[in-house]
Short mmCIF file of C-alpha atoms and ligand atoms in Angstrom, two decimals:
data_model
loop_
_atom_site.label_atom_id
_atom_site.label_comp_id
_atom_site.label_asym_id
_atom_site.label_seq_id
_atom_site.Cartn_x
_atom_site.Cartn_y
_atom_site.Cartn_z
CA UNK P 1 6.84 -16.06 9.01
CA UNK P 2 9.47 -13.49 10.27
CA UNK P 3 12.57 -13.83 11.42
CA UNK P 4 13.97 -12.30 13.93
CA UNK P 5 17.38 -12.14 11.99
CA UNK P 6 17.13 -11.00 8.51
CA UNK P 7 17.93 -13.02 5.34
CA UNK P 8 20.86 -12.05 3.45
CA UNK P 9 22.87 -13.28 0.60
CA UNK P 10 26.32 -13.77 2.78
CA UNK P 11 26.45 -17.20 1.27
CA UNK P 12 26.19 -16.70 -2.70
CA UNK P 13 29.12 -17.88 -4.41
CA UNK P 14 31.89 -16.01 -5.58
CA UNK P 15 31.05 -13.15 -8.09
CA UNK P 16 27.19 -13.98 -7.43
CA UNK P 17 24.69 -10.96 -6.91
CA UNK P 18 21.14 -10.67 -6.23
CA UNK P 19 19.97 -7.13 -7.49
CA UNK P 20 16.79 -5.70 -5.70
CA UNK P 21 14.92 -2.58 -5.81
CA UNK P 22 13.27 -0.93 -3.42
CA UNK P 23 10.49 2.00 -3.22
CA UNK P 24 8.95 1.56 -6.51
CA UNK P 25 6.95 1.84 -8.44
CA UNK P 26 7.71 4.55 -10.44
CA UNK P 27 8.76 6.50 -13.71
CA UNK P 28 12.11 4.74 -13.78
CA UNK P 29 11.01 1.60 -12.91
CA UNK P 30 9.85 -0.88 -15.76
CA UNK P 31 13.22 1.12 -17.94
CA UNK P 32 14.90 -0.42 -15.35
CA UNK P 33 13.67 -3.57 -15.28
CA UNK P 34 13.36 -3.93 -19.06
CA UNK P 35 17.01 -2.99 -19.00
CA UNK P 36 18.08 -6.10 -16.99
CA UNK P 37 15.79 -8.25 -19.01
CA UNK P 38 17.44 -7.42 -22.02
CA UNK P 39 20.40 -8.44 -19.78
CA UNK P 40 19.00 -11.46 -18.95
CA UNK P 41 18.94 -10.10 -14.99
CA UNK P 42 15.69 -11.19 -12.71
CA UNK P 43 15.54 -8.86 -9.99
CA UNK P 44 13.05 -7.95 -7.45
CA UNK P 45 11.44 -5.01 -7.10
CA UNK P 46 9.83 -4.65 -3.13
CA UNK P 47 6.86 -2.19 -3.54
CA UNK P 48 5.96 0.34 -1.36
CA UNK P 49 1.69 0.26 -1.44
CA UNK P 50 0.86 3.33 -1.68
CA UNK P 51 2.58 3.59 -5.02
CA UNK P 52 1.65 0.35 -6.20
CA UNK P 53 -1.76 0.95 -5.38
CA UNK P 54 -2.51 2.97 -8.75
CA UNK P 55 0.23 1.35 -11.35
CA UNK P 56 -0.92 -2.66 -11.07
CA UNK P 57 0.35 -2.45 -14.70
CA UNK P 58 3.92 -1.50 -14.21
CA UNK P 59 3.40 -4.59 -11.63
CA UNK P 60 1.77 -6.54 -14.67
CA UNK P 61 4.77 -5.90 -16.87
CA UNK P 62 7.41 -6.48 -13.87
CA UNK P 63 6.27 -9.95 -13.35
CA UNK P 64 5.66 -10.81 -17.31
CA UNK P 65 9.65 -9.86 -17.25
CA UNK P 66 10.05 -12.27 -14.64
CA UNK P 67 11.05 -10.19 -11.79
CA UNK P 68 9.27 -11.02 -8.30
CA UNK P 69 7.37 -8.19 -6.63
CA UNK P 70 7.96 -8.13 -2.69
CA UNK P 71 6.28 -6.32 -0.18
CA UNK P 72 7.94 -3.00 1.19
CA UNK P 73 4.86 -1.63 3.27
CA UNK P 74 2.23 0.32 2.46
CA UNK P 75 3.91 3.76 3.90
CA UNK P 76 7.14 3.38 4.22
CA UNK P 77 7.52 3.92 8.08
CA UNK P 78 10.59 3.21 10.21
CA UNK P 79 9.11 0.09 11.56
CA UNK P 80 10.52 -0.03 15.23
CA UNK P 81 10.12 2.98 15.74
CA UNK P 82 6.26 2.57 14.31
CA UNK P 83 5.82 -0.45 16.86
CA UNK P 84 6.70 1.98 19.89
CA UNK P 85 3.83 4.45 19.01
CA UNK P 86 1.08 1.48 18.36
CA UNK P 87 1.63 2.12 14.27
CA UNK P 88 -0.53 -1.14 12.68
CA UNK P 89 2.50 -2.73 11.14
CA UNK P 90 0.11 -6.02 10.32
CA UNK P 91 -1.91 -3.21 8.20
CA UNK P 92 1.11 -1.82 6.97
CA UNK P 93 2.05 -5.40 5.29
CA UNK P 94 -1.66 -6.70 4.69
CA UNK P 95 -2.87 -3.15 2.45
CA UNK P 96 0.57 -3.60 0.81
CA UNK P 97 -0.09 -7.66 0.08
CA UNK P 98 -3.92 -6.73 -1.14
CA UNK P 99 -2.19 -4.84 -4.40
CA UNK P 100 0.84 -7.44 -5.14
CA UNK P 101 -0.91 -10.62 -4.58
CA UNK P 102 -2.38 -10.74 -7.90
CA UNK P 103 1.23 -10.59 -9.65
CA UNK P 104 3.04 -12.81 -7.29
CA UNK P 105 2.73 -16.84 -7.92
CA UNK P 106 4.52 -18.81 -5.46
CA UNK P 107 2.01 -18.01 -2.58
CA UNK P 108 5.04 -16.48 -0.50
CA UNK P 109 5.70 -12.71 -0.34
CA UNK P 110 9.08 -11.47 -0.03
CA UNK P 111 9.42 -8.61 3.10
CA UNK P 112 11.82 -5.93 3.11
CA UNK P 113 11.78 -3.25 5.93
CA UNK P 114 12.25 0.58 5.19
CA UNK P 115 15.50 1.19 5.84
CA UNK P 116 15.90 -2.25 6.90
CA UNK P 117 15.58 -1.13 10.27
CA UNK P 118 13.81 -4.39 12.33
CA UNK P 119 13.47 -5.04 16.14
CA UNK P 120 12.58 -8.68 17.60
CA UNK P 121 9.47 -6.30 18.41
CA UNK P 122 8.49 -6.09 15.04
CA UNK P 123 8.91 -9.45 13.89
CA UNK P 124 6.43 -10.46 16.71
CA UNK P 125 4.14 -8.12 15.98
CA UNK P 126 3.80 -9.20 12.28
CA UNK P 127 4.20 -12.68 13.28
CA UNK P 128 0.84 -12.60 15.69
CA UNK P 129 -1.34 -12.39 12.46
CA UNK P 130 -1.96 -15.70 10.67
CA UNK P 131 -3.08 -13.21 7.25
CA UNK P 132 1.02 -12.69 6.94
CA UNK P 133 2.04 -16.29 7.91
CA UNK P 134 2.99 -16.49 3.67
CA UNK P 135 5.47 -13.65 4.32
CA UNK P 136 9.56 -14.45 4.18
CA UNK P 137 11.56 -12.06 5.54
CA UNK P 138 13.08 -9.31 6.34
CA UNK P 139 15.22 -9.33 3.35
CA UNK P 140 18.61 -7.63 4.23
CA UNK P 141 21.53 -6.56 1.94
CA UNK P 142 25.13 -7.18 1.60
CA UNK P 143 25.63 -3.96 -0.97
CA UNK P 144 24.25 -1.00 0.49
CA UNK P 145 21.70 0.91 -1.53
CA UNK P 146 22.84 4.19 -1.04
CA UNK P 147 22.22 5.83 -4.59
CA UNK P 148 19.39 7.52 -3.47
CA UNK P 149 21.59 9.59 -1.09
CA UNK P 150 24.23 10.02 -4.05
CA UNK P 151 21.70 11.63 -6.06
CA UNK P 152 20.84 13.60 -3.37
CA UNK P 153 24.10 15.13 -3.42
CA UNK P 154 24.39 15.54 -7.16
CA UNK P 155 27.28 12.67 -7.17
CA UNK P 156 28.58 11.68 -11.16
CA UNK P 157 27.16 8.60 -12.58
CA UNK P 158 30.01 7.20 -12.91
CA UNK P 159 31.06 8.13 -9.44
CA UNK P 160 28.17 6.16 -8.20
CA UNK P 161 29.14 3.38 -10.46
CA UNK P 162 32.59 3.32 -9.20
CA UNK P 163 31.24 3.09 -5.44
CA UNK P 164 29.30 -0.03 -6.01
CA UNK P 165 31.92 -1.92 -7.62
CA UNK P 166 34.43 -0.80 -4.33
CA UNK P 167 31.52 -2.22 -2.11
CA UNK P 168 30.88 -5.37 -4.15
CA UNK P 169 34.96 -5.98 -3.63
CA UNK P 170 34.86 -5.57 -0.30
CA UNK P 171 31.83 -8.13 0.38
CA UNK P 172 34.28 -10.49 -1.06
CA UNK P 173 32.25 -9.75 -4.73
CA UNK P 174 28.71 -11.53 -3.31
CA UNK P 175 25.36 -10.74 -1.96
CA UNK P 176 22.32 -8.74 -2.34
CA UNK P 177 22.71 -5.27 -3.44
CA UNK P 178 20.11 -2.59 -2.49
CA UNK P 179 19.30 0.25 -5.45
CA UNK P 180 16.30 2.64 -5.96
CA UNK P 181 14.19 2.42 -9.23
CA UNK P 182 12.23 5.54 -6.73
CA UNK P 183 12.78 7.03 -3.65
CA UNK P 184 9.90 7.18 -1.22
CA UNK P 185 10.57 9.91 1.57
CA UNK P 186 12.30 12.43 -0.42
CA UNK P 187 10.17 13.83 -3.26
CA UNK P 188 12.63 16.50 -4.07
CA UNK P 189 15.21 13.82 -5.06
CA UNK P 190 12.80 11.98 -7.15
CA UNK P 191 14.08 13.56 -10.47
CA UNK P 192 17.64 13.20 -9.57
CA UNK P 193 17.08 9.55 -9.64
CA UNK P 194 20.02 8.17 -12.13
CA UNK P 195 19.48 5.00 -11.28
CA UNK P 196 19.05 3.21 -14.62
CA UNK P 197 21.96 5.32 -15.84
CA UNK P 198 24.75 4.02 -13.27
CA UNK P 199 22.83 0.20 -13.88
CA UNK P 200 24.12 1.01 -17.67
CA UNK P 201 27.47 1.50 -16.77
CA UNK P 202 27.61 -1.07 -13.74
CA UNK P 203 26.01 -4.24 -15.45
CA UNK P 204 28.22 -4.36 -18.48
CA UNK P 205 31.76 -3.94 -16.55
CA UNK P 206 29.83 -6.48 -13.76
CA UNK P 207 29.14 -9.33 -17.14
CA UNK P 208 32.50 -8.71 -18.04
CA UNK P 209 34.32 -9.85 -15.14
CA UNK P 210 32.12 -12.89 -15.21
CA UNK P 211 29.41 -12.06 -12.33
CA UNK P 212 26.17 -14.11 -12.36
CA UNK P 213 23.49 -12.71 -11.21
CA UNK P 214 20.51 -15.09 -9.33
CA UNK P 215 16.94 -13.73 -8.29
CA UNK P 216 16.07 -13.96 -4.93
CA UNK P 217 14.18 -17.17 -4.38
CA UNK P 218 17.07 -18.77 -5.77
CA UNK P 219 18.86 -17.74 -2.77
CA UNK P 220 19.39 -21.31 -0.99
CA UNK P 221 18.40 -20.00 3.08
CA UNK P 222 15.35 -17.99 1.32
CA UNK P 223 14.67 -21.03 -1.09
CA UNK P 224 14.22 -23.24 1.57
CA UNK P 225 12.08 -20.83 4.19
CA UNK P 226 10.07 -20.07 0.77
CA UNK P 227 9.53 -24.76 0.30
CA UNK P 228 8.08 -24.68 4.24
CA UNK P 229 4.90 -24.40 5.05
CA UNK P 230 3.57 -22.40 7.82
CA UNK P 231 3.00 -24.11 11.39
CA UNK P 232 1.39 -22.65 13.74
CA UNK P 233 -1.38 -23.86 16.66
CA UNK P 234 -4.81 -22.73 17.04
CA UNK P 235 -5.37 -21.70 21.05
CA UNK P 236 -8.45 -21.94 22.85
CA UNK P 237 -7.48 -19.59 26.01
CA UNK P 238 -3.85 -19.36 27.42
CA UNK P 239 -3.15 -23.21 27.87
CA UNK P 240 -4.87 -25.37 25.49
CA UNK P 241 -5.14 -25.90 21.84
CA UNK P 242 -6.89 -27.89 18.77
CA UNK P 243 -4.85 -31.40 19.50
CA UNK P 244 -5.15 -34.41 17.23
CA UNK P 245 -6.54 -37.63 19.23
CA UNK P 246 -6.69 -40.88 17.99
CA UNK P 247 -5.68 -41.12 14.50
CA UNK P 248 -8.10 -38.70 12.98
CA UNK P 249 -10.26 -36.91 15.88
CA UNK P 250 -9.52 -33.50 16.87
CA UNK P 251 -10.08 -32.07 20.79
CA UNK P 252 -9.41 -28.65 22.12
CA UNK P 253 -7.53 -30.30 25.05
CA UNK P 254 -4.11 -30.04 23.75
CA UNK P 255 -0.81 -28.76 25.20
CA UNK P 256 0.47 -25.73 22.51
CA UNK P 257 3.99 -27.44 23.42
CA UNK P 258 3.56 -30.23 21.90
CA UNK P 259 5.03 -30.88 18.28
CA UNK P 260 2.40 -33.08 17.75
CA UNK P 261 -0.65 -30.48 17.77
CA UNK P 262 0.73 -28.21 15.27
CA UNK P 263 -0.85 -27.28 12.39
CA UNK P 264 0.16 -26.84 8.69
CA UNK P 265 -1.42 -23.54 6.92
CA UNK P 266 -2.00 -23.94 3.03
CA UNK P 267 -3.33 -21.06 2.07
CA UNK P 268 -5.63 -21.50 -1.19
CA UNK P 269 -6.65 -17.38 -2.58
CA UNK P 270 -9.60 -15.65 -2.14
CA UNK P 271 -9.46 -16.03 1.49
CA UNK P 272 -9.80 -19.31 2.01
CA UNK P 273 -7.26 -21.77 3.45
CA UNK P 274 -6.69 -25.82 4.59
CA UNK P 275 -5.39 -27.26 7.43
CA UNK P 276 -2.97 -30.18 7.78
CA UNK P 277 -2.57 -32.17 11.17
CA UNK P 278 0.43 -33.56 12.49
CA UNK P 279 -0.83 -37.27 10.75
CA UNK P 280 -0.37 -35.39 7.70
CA UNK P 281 -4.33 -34.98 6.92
CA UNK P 282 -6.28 -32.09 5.78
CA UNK P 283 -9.06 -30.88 8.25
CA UNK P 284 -12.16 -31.98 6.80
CA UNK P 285 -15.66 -30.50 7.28
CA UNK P 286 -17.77 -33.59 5.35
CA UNK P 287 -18.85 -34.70 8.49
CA UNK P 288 -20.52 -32.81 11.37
CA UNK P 289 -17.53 -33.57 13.68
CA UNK P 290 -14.36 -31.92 11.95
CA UNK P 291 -11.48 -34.27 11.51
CA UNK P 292 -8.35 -34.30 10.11
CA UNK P 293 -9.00 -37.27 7.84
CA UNK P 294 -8.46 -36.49 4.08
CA UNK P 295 -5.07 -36.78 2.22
CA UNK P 296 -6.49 -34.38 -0.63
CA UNK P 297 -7.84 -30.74 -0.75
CA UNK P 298 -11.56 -30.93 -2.02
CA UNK P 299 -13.92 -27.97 -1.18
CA UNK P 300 -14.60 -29.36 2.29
CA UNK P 301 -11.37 -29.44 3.27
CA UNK P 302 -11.72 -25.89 2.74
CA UNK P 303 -11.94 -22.61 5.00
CA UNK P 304 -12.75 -19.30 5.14
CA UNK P 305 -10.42 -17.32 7.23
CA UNK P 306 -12.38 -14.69 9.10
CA UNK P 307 -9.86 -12.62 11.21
CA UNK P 308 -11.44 -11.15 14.31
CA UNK P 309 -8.63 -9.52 16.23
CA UNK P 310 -4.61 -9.03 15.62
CA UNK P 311 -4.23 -13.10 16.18
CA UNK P 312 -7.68 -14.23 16.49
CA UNK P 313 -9.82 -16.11 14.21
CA UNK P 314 -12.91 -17.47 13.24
CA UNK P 315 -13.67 -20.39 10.43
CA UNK P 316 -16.13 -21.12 7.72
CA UNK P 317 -16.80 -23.98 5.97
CA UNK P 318 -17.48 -23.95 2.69
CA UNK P 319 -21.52 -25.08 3.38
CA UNK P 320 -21.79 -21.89 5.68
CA UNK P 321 -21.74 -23.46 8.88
CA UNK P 322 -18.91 -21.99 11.30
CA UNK P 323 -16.40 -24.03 13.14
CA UNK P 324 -17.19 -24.46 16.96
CA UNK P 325 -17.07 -26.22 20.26
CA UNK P 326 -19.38 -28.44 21.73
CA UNK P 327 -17.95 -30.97 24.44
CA UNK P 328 -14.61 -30.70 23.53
CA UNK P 329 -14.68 -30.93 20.01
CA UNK P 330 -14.85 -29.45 17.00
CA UNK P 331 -18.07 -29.29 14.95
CA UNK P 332 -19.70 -27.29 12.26
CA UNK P 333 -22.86 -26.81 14.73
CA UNK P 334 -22.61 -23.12 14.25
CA UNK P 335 -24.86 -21.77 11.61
CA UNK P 336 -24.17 -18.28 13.26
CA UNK P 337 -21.23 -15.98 13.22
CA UNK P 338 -22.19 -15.15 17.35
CA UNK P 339 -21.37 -19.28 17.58
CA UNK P 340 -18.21 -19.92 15.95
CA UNK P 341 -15.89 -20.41 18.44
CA UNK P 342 -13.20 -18.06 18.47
CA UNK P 343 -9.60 -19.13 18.43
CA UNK P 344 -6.17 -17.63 18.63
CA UNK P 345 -3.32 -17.83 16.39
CA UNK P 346 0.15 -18.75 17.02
CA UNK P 347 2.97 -19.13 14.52
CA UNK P 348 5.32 -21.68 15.78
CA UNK P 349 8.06 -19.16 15.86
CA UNK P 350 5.99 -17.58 19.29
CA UNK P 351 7.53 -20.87 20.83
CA UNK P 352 10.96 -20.16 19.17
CA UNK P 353 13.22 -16.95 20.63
CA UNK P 354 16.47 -16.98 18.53
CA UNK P 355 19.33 -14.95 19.86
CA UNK P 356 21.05 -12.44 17.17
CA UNK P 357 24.31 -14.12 16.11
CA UNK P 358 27.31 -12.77 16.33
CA UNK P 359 27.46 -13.21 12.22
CA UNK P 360 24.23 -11.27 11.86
CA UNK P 361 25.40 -8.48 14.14
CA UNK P 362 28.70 -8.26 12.27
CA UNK P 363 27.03 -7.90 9.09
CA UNK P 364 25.04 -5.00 10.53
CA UNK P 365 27.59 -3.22 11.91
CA UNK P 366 29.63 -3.26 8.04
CA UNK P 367 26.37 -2.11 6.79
CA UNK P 368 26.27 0.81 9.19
CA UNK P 369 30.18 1.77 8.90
CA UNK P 370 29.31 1.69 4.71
CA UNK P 371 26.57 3.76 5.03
CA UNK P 372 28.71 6.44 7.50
CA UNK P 373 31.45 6.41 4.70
CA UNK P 374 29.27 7.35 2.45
CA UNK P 375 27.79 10.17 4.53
CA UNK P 376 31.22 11.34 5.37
CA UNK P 377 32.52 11.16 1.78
CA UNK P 378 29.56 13.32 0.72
CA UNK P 379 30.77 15.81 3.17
CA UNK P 380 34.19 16.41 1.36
ZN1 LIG U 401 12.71 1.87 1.11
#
């Protein structure tokens, strides 16, 4: 699910840092990352697709490593600005997800925006697909990853070095820092890229004053979002929804409001999924009449996922037969794609509008007035 408020690392201990990378992969990348291996450093490395897309082994040899691989888009695009023209964002994330699933094992994938730029807008958008209802994020930053701009203006190494150790200080020496291992947008800076150089020179004088470093998921607010399952209701038109009855029975006369009619998503690979009810039971298909009566996945507690529109759906079970409607109920009388019934998605965050706190909006602003420094610094 996404947030409307970004994750961030504001809560690490003292001299704790999270190192990511974004815009990768590329020829810097596994040095990099075979650098802070040899450091004993797990970082992550959020992809951008289209470069992913032909070096799965650079991927391969991340994850062997035991970095994690999150998801950075496909493109690259400026994502609320994307959402105002009609860009696909949901295709943005899904192409991206198709190339990193493979070398990601916990099931969730990490999200970080380009630029970290996010709207509420966004996060709604992505969150109307149940294919991205795995994803955690956005993943913000403390540090900001402005090397790609120092390169950009032929800044010293050591320079560099010297500016993320100031920032680190002044976060109070915690959080997530932002660098490049590439630069997607600017081809021309692409060989300027120093990156690995200025981690040579930061990482030992970080060790030495006694920083630990912690990969994301061990991040306690992304640890837990990462333990939670997805919830979420299936609709049947604007006001009702699949609703448990009884202990075990399942209606389409449910209220979406209701706590008790959501739905757990499990999602098992190769497109398939399982469903848990509110009593804690999978949806099962052994019978004609689907229930929600097993405690354990076997195959017909199993689904295939057919997505028909943004947040619309169709099922399969696993003899063939689609999931439909007949009096109320769900049944796997539908031998036919033209008779599965047809329901809509929605992630339990629809029901849930958080306001930006003040804390989130602070930590923005710093990230903005870092990021103008910089800018004007480069200037002098
Ligand atoms: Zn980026």
């Amino acid at each position: 699910m996404y947030q409307q408020n970004s994750f961030n690392g504001a809560d690490l201990p003292a001299k704790t840092l999270c190192l990511t990378f974004d815009d990768g992969p590329g020829i810097h990348t596994l040095a990099i990352a075979r650098f802070l291996f040899e450091n004993h450093i797990r970082a992550t490395f959020f992809v951008v697709g289209k470069y992913a897309f032909h070096q799965p082994e650079i991927l391969k040899e991340l994850k062997e490593m035991g970095h994690l691989i999150g998801n950075h888009t496909y493109d690259h695009p400026d994502l609320p600005y994307y959402v105002s023209v009609n860009g696909d964002v949901i295709n943005q994330v899904l192409r991206t997800d198709a190339i990193i699933k493979p070398f990601v094992d916990s099931g969730q994938i990490y999200f970080r925006a380009p630029y970290g730029k996010w709207s509420a807008e966004v996060a709604q958008e992505l969150n109307r697909s149940m294919l991205t209802a795995n994803h955690i994020g956005p993943i913000h930053w403390e540090i900001a990853g402005v090397d790609c701009y120092y390169w950009q203006n032929n800044w010293a190494v050591e320079d560099a070095a010297a500016r993320y150790l100031s920032d680190i200080e002044l976060n109070n020496q915690r959080g997530i820092v932002v660098f490049h291992d590439e630069i997607a947008d600017m081809d021309v800076v692409k060989p300027h890229n120093k990156t690995l150089d200025l981690l040579k020179i930061l990482i030992p004088q970080l060790l030495e004053q006694g920083y630990q470093f912690v990969r994301l998921d061990e991040i306690i607010p992304i640890k837990t979002a990462s333990a939670e399952k997805p919830k979420f209701t299936l609709r049947i038109g604007k006001e009702k929804c699949v609703s448990l009855k009884n202990d075990t029975d399942l209606n389409c006369e449910g209220k979406p409001e209701n706590p008790q009619n959501l739905l757990c998503l499990e999602e098992l690979g190769f497109g398939k999924i399982a469903i848990k009810a509110a009593n804690n039971l999978y949806l099962s298909s052994a019978e004609i009449e689907i229930k929600a009566n097993r405690a354990v996945i076997g195959e017909t507690e199993t689904f295939d996922l057919i997505p028909v529109d943004k947040n619309k759906i169709m099922l399969r079970c696993y003899d063939g037969n689609y999931v439909g409607i007949e009096k109320g109920k769900l049944t796997k009388k539908a031998p036919h794609m033209r008779q599965a019934a047809i329901f809509s998605y929605a992630n339990h965050n629809h029901m849930i509008t958080d306001d930006i706190a003040w804390e989130q909006r602070l930590l923005l602003l710093k990230k903005q007035l870092l990021f103008v420094r910089s800018k004007l610094q480069q200037k002098i």
